[in-house]
Short mmCIF file of C-alpha atoms in Angstrom, two decimals:
data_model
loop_
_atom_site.label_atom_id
_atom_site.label_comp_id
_atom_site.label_asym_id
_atom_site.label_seq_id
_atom_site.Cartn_x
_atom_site.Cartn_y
_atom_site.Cartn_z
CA UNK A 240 -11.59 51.58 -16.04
CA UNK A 241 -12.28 49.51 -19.37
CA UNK A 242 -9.06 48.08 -19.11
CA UNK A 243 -9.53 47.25 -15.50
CA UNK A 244 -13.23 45.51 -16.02
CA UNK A 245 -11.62 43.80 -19.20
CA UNK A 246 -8.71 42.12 -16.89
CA UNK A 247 -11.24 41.33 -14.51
CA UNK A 248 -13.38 39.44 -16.71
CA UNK A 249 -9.66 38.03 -18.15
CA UNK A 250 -8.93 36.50 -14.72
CA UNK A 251 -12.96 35.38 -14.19
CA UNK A 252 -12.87 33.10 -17.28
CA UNK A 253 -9.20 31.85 -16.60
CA UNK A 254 -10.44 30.41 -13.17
CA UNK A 255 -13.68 29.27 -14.58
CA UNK A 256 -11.75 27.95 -17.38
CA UNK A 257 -8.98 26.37 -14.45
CA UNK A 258 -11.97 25.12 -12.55
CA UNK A 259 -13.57 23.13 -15.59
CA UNK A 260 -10.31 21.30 -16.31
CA UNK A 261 -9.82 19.77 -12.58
CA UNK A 262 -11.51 16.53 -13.10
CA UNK A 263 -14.67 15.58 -10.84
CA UNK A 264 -13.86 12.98 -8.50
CA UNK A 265 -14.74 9.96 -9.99
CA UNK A 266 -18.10 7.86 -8.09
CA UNK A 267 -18.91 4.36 -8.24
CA UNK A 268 -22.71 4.68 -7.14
CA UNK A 269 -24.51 1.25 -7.77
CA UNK A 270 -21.13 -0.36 -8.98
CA UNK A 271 -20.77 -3.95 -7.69
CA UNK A 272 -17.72 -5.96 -6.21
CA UNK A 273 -17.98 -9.39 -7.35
CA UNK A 274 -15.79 -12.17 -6.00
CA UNK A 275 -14.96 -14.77 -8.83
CA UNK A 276 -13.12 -18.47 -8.17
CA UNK A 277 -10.98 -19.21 -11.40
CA UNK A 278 -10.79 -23.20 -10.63
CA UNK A 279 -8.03 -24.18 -14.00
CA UNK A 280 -6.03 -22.64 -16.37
CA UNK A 281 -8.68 -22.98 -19.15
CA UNK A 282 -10.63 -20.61 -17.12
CA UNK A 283 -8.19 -18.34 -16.59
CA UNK A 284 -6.91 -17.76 -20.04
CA UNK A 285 -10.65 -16.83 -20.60
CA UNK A 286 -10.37 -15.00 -17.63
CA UNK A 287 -7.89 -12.68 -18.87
CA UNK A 288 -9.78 -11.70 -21.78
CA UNK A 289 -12.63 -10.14 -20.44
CA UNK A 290 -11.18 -6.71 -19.62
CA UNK A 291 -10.96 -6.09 -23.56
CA UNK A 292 -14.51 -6.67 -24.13
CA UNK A 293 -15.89 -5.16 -21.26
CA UNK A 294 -15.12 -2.42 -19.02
CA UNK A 295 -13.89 -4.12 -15.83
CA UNK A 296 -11.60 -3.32 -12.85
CA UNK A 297 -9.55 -6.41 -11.44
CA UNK A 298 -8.21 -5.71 -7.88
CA UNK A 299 -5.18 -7.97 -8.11
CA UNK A 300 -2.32 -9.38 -9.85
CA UNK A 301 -3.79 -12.38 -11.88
CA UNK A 302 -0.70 -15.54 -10.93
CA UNK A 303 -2.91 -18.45 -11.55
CA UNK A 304 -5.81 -21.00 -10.99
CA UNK A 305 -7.42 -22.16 -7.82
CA UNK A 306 -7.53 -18.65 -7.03
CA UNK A 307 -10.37 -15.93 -5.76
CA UNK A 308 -9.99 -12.63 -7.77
CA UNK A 309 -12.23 -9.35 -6.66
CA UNK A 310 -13.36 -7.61 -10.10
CA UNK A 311 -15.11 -3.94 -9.82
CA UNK A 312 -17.94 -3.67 -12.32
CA UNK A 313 -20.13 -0.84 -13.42
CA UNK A 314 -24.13 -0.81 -13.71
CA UNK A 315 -23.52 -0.97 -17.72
CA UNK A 316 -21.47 -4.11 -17.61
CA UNK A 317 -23.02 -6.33 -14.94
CA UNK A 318 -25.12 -8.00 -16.63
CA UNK A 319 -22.53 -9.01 -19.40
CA UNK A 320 -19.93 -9.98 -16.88
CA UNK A 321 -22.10 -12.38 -15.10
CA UNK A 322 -23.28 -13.80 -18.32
CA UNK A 323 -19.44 -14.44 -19.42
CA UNK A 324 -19.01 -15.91 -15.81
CA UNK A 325 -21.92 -17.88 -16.56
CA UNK A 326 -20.86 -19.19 -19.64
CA UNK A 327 -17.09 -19.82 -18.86
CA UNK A 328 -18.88 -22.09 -15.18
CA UNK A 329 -16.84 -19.57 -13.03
CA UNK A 330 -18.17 -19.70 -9.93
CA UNK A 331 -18.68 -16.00 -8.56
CA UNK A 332 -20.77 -14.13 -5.87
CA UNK A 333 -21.14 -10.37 -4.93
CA UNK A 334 -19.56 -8.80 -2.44
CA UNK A 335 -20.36 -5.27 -2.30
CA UNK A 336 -23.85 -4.52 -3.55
CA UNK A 337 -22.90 -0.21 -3.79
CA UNK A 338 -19.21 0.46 -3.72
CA UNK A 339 -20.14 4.01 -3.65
CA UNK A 340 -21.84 3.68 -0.21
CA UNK A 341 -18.87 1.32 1.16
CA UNK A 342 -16.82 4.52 0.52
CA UNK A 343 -19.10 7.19 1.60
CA UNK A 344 -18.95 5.24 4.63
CA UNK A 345 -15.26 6.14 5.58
CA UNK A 346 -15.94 9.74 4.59
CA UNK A 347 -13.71 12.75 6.47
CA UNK A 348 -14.28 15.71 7.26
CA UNK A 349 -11.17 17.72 6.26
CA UNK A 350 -11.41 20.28 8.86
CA UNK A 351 -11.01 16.64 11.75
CA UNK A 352 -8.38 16.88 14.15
CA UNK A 353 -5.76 13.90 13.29
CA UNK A 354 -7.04 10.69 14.88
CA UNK A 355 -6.87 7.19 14.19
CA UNK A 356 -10.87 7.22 13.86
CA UNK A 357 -11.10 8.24 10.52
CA UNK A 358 -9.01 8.56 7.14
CA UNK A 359 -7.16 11.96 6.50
CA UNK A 360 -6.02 13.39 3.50
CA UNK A 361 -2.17 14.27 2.52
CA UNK A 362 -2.04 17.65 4.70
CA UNK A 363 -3.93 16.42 7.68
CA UNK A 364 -1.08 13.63 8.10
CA UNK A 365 1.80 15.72 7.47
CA UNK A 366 0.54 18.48 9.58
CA UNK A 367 0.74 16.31 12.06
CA UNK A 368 4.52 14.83 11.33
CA UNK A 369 5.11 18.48 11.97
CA UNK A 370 3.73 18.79 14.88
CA UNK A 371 5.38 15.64 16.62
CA UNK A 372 8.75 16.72 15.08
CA UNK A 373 8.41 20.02 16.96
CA UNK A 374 7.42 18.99 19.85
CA UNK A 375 10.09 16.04 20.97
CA UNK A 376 13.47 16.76 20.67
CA UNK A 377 14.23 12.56 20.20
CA UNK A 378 12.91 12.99 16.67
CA UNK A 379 15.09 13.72 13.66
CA UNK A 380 12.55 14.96 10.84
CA UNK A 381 13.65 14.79 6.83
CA UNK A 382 12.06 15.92 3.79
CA UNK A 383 14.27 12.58 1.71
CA UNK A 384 12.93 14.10 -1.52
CA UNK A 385 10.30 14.77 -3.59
CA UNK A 386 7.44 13.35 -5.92
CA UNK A 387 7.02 13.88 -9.85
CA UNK A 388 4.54 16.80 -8.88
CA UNK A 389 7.08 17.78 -6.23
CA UNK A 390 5.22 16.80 -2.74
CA UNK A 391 7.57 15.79 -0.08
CA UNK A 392 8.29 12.79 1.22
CA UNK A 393 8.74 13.11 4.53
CA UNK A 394 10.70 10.64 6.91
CA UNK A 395 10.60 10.27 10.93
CA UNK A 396 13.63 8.66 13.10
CA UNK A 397 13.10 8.28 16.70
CA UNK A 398 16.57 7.61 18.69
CA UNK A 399 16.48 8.11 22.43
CA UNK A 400 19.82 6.12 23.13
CA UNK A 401 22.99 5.89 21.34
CA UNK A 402 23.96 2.87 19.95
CA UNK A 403 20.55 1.27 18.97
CA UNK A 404 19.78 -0.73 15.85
CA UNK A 405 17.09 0.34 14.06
CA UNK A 406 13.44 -0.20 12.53
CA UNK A 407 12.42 1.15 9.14
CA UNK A 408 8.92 0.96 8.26
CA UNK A 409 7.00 2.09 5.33
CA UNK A 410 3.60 3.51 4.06
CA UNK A 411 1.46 4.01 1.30
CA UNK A 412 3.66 3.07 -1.92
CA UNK A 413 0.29 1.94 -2.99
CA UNK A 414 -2.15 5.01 -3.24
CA UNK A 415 -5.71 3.22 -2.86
CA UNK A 416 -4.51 1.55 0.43
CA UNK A 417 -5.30 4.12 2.56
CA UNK A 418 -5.31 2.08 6.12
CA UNK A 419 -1.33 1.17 5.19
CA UNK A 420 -0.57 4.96 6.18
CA UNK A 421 -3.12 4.86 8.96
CA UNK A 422 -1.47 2.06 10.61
CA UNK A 423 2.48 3.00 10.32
CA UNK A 424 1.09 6.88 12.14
CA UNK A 425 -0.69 4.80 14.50
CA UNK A 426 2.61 2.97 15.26
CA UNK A 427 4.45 6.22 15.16
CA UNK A 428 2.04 7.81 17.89
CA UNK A 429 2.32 4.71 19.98
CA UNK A 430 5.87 4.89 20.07
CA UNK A 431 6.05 9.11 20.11
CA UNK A 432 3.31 9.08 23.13
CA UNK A 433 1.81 6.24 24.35
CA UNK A 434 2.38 5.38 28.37
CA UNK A 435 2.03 1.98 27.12
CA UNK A 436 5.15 0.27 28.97
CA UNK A 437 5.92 -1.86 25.99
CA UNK A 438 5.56 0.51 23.79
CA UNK A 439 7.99 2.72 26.07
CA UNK A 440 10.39 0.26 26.00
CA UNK A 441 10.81 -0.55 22.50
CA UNK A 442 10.77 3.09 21.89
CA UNK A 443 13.79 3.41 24.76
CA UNK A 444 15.71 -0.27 23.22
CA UNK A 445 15.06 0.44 19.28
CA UNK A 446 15.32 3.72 16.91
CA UNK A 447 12.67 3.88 14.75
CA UNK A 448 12.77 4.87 11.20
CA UNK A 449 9.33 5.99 9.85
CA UNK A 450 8.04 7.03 6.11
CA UNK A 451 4.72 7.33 6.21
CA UNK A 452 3.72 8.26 2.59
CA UNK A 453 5.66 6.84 0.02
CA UNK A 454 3.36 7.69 -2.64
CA UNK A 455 2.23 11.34 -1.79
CA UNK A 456 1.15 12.12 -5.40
CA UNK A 457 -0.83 8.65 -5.74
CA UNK A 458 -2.68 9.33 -2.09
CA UNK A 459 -3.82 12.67 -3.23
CA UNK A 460 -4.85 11.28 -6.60
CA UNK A 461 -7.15 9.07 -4.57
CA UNK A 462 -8.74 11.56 -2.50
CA UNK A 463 -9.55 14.07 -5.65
CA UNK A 464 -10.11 12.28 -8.65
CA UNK A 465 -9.72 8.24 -8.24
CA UNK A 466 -10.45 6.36 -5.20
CA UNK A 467 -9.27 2.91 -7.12
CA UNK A 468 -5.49 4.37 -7.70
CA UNK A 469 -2.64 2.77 -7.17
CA UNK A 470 0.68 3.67 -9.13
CA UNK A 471 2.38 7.00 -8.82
CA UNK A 472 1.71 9.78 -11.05
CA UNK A 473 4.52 10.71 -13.87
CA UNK A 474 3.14 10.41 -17.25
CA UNK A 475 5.22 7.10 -18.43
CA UNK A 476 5.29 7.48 -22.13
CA UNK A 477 2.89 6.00 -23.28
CA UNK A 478 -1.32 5.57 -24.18
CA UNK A 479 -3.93 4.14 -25.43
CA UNK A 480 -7.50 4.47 -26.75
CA UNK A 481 -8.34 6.67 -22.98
CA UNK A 482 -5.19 8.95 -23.87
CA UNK A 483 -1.69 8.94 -21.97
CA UNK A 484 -0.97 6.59 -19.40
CA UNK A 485 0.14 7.70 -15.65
CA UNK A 486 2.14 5.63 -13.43
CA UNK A 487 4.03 3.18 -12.36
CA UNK A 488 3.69 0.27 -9.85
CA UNK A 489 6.76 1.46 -7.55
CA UNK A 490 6.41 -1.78 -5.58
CA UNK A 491 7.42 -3.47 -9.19
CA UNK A 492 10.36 -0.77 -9.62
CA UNK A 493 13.25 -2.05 -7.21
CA UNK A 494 16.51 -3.33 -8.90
CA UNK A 495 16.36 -6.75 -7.47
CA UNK A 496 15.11 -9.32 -10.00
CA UNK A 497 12.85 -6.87 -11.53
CA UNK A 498 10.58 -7.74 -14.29
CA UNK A 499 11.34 -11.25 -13.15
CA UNK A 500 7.52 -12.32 -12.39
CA UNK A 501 3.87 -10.77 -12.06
CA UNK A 502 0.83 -10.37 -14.32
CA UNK A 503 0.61 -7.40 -16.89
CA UNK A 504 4.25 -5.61 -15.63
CA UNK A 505 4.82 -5.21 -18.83
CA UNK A 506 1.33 -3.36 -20.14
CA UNK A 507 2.43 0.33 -19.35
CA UNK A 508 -1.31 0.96 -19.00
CA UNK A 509 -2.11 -0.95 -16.37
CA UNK A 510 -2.42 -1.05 -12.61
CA UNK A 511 1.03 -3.10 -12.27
CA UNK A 512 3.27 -1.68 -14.50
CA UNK A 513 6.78 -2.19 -13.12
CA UNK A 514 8.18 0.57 -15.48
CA UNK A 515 10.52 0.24 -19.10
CA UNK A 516 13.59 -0.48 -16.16
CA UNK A 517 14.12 -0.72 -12.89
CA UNK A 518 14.88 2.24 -10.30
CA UNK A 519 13.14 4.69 -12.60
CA UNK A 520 11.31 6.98 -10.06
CA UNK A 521 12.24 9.69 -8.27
CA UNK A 522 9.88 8.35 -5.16
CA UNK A 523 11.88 4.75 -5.05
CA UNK A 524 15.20 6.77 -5.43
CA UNK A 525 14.67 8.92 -2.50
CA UNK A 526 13.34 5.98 -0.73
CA UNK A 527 16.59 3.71 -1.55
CA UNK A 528 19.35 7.11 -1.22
CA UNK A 529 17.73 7.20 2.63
CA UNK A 530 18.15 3.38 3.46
CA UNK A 531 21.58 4.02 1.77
CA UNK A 532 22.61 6.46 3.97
CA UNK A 533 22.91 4.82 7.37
CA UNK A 534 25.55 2.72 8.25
CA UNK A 535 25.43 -1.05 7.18
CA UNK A 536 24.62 -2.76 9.91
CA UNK A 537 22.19 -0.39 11.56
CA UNK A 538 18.89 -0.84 10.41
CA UNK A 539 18.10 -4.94 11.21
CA UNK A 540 14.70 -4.87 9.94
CA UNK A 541 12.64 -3.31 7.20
CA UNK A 542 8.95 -4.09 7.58
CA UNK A 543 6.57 -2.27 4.28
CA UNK A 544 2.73 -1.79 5.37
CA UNK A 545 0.01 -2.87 2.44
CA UNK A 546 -3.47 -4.23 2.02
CA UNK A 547 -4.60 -6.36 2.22
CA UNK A 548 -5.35 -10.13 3.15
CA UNK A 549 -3.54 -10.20 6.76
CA UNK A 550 0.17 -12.01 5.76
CA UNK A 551 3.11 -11.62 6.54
CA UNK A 552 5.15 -11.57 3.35
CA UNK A 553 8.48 -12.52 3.55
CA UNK A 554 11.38 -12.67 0.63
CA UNK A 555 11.55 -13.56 -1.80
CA UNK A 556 8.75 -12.46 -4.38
CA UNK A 557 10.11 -13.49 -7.52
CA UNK A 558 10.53 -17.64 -6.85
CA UNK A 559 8.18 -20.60 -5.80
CA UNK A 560 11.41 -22.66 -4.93
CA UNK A 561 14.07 -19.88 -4.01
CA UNK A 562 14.47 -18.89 -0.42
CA UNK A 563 16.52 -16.46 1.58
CA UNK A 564 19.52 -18.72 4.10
CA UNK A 565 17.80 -17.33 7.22
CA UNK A 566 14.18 -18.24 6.13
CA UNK A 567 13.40 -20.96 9.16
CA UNK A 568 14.54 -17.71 11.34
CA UNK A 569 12.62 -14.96 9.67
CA UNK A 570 9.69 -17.35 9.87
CA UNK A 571 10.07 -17.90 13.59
CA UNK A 572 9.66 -14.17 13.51
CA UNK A 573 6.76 -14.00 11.42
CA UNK A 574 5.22 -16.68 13.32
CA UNK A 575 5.83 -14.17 16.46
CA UNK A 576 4.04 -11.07 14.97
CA UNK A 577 0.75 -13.33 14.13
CA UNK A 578 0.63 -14.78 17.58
CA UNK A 579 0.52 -10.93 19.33
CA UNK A 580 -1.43 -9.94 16.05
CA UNK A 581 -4.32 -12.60 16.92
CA UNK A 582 -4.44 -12.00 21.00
CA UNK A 583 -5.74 -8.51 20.32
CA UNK A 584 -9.03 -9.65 18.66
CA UNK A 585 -8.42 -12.64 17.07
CA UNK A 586 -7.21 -11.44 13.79
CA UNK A 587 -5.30 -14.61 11.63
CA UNK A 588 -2.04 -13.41 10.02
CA UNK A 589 -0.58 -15.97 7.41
CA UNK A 590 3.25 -16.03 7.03
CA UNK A 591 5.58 -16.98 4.37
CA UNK A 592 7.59 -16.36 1.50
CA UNK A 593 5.34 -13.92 -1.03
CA UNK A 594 6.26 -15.68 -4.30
CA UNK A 595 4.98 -18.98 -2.32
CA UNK A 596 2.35 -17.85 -0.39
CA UNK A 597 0.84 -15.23 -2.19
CA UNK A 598 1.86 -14.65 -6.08
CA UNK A 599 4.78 -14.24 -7.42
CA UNK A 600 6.39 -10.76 -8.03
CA UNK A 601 9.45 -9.09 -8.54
CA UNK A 602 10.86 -5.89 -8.11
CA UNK A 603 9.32 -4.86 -4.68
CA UNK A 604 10.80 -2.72 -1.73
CA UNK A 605 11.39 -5.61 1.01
CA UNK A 606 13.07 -7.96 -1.26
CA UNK A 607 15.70 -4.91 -2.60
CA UNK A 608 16.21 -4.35 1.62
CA UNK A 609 17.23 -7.98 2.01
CA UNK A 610 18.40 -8.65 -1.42
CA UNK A 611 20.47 -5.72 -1.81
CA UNK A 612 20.89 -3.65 1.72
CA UNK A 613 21.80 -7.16 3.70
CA UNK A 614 18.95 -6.51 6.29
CA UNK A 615 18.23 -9.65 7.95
CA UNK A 616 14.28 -9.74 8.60
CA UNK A 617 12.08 -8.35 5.84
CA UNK A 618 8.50 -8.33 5.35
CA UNK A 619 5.26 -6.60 3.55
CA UNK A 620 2.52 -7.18 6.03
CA UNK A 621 -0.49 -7.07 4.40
CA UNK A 622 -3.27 -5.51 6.75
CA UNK A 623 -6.74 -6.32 7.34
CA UNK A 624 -9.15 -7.61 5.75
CA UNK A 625 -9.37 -10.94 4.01
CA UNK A 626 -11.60 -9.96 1.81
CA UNK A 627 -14.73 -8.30 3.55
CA UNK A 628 -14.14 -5.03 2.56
CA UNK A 629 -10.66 -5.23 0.76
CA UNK A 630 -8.95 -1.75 -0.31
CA UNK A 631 -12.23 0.04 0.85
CA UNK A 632 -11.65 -1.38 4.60
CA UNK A 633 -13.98 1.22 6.72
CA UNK A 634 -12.47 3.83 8.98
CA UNK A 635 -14.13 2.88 12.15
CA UNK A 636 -11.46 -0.29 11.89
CA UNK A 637 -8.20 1.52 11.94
CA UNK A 638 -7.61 1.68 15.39
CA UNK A 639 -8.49 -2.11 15.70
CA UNK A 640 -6.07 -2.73 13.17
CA UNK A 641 -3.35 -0.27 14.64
CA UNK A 642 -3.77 -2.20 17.90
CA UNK A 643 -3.13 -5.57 16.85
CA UNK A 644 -0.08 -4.43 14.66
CA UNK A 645 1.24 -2.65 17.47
CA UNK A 646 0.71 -6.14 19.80
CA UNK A 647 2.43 -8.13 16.78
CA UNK A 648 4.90 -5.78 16.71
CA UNK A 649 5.87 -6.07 20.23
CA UNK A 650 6.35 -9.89 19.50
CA UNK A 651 7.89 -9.36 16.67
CA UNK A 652 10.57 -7.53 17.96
CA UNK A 653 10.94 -9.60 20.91
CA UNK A 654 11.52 -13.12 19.03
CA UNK A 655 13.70 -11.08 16.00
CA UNK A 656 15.84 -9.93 19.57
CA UNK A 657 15.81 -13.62 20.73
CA UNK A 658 17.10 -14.59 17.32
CA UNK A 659 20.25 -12.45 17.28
CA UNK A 660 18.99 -10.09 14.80
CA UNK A 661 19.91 -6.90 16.42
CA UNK A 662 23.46 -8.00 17.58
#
């Protein structure tokens, strides 16, 4: 009986002991959001230097001047920050007053049937690949591999004639942008059951080639420990003063002028780390092997779902000056999905190449499908907003946002047919 209580006390501490170890998901009560306008380079070498004094969270790539960047900052650090605003004449104003309540806005409730009303955690959404795999016998259903931690990723095709060209679409590379997977399974559902007649018929004239979760490891990170993550999860080798780094930036990991462009790709600490080499994760590997292994020619269009701003992003990343041969055509395209995009509720889509529209960067997934896999329209639509609500965009706008995608789509795929692309 000793022995008995004595295991039993054993197995009490190791789950207490199991239990203290899982970090607390992190809260960001009273942090702000402040919007700052970096007007010349002087500023912005100043700019840069403020996340080593202070502790600071910058929400995008820094490229250059004449340029709005969003910067989280803590109740500890507000006060300094606006003072080195202040004193560099950077104009700035604040955003989100509580980013805690902006997120405890878009709360779920984990026991929530799957809808397009609220965010869902990593099981919710694959339960629900399941079920739509079972149920229609015009899906094919993959596991194409697995994370570092050894989640699946999961993959979709829809093919109800022989002989179609195909989609692909993509979701959720980035972790923190949880209305990129929201959208693609809205698309998916439109095209699985909607009685939509467009919808019916681009399911009937197209297959459809659907990963929804890139970045399964990253996307649970966020809902357990770290709303503001972004990179995957395999300890990369390195640390500093916090302890070991996690992560890299997969959208910086294709082998297509990688490392060629992009702020702090090179600090293995930060948010944009493109990795010591290209194609070094198992994620983008599994990712690429799939693309890989359909016949050339087959898919026409690879289309990669991120937040936010509301572009169209179009190859190539890396350049200011260099542009793809068919770029008057894939912009007759673009110019397609923004039109359907705005007659749903007015939403403005901006469309171009990334590296001139947006900032340049190198190494990401649509630039590897047209660089490398020949597929003639390519694009990173960026969803909504521009700038409201950023990353933290709140549930009760997904299905907004999945209808105007699915209305750009339709154009979309309309003008790409128009322009030969699926011959």
């Amino acid at each position: 009986m000793k022995v008995l209580i004595a295991l039993a006390l054993l197995s009490l501490a190791a789950l207490a002991n199991a239990a203290a170890r899982k970090p607390l998901p992190a809260r960001y009560d009273h942090f702000k959001v402040y919007r700052t306008f970096i007007e010349d380079d002087e500023q912005l070498v100043e700019f840069k230097k403020v996340h080593h004094t202070i502790e600071i969270h910058i929400l995008h790539d820094i490229q250059g001047p004449n340029r709005s960047y969003d910067v989280i900052v803590g109740p500890l650090f507000q006060h300094a920050f606006e003072r080195i605003l202040e004193d560099l004449e950077v104009d700035y104003k604040i955003i989100v007053e509580d980013l805690q309540e902006l997120l405890d806005s878009s709360a779920y409730d984990e026991d929530a049937d799957m809808d397009w009303e609220t965010y869902h955690p990593l099981d919710k959404i694959y339960d629900w690949v399941d079920e739509q795999c079972d149920a229609h016998d015009f899906l094919e259903c993959k596991v194409i591999g697995h994370s570092y931690e050894g989640r699946p990723i999961k993959s979709v095709r829809l093919s109800k004639r022989e002989g179609n060209k195909a989609i692909f679409i993509e979701g959720n590379i980035h972790a923190m942008e949880w209305i990129s997977s929201a959208t693609v399974t809205y698309i998916l559902n439109q095209l699985i059951n909607s009685d939509n007649a467009g919808m019916q018929r681009l399911s009937e004239e197209y297959d459809w080639i659907v990963v929804p979760m890139v970045n399964p490891d990253g996307f649970v990170y966020t809902h357990e420990v770290e709303r503001l993550w972004r990179k995957n999860r395999r300890p990369n080798g390195y640390a500093n003063a916090t302890g070991p780094c996690y992560g890299i930036d997969m959208n910086r990991n294709f082998d297509f002028h990688w490392s060629g462009a992009g702020w702090n790709i090179e600090d293995p600490c930060d948010h944009w780390f493109g990795g010591d080499e290209p194609n070094t994760e198992r994620e983008i590997l599994a990712l690429q092997d799939f693309v890989s292994s359909f016949d050339d020619g087959y898919i026409r269009s690879y289309m990669a779902f991120h937040a936010y701003g509301q572009y169209v992003l179009l190859p190539y990343g890396h350049s200011t000056t260099e542009f793809p041969p068919n770029y008057d055509q894939m912009m007759r395209i673009a110019a397609a999905f923004a039109d359907g995009a705005e007659d749903a509720y007015g939403s403005e889509f901006t469309y171009g190449a990334s590296g001139l529209l947006n900032y340049p960067v190198s190494g990401a997934a649509k630039d590897w499908a047209y660089g490398v896999k020949n597929i003639p329209f390519t694009c990173t639509v960026e969803l909504r907003d521009k700038g409201t609500f950023g990353f933290f965009l709140p549930s009760n706008q997904i299905t907004e946002v999945g209808v105007e995608v699915t209305e750009g789509l339709k154009s979309l795929v309309d003008k790409a047919a128009d322009e030969g692309i699926f011959d």
